[in-house]
Backbone as a ProteinNet text record, in pm:
[ID]
protein_1_A
[PRIMARY]
MGSANNTPSREPWTKGKIIGQKAPFKVKDIWALRVR
[TERTIARY]
676.3	634.8	688.1	720.9	796.8	772.7	837.7	873.9	721.2	694.8	634.3	608.1	680	738.9	699.2	537.5	555.8	473.7	424.5	367	418	330.9	407	437.2	565.4	585.5	478	407.4	331.6	411.1	362.2	396.2	347.6	401.2	356.7	270.4	200.7	48.3	84.7	203	229.6	341.7	301.2	419.9	422.8	489.7	443	433.5	359.1	272.8	391.9	366	511.4	476.8	585.4	533.8	596.2	521.2	552.9	478.9	508.5	427	417.3	252.3	238.2	310.1	334.3	380.6	244.1	280	185.5	105.8	-4.7	-78.4	17.7	19.4	11.1	-29.8	-3.5	-66.2	-183.3	-143.5	-261.9	-423.9	-345.9	-454.3	-543.2	-476.1	-542.9	-652.3	-613.9	-714.8	-808.6	-784.1	-866.1	-990.1	-961.1	-1036.2	-1145.7	-1084.4	-1140.2	-1250	-1212.1	-1316	-1465.1	-1398.2	-1529.7	-1624.5
-2425.9	-2293.5	-2236.9	-2135.5	-2005.2	-2047.9	-1951.9	-1945	-1953.8	-2011.3	-1975.9	-1833.6	-1775.6	-1667.8	-1542	-1534.7	-1421.4	-1312.5	-1308.9	-1232.8	-1084	-973.2	-822.7	-817.4	-725.3	-710.2	-617.5	-631.1	-585.7	-502.8	-357.7	-340	-389	-422.6	-465.6	-449	-480.5	-416.3	-312	-358.2	-267.5	-163.5	-159.2	-26	101.2	172.3	280.4	318.9	173.5	160	156.5	167	117.1	-32.1	-102.8	-206.3	-228.2	-337.7	-336.7	-308.6	-302.6	-276.3	-102.9	-51.6	56.6	100.2	240.4	331.4	309.8	295.6	327.8	465	439	598.3	682.5	816.1	925.3	924.1	982.3	1053.9	1134.8	1237.9	1336.3	1214.1	1132.6	1039.3	997	948.7	886.7	947.9	1093.2	1183.7	1216.3	1230.5	1243.4	1121	1015.9	899.6	913.9	911	956.9	1068.2	1158.5	1238.3	1242.8	1154.1	1142.9	1023.6
-3361.9	-3264.5	-3237.1	-3195.6	-3136.8	-2953.2	-2894.5	-2757	-2733.8	-2573	-2514.2	-2428.7	-2416.7	-2348.5	-2414.9	-2472.2	-2586.5	-2529	-2416.9	-2303.4	-2344.3	-2351.8	-2329.7	-2186.3	-2200.5	-2033.8	-1983.5	-1856.8	-1761.4	-1656.7	-1627.8	-1477.6	-1419.3	-1215	-1173	-1049.2	-1049.2	-960.8	-855.8	-763.7	-687.8	-717.8	-830.3	-880.2	-826.6	-751.7	-661.3	-529.2	-529.3	-342.9	-275.8	-128.5	-25.7	10.5	8.1	9.1	175.1	258.7	414.9	532.3	647	742.4	755.1	761.9	805.8	912.8	943.2	1053.3	1178.9	1278.5	1350	1419.3	1457.9	1430.5	1565.9	1533.7	1616	1706.2	1821.4	1941.4	1890.5	1784.5	1713.5	1653.9	1574.6	1514.8	1609.7	1699.1	1806.4	1866.3	1919.2	1948.4	1847.8	1769.2	1616.5	1610.7	1684.3	1623.3	1761.6	1869.4	2024.9	2020.3	1974.5	1978.6	1955.1	1835.4	1726	1796.4
[MASK]
++++++++++++++++++++++++++++++++++++

């Protein structure tokens, strides 16, 4: 038999996404939420 690692290489599902913690809200964004 051949090698077991014959799967085609796939791109990671997180490619192009920003990894890690999101930035906190800005004051402008908070007031936009409060007004609504």
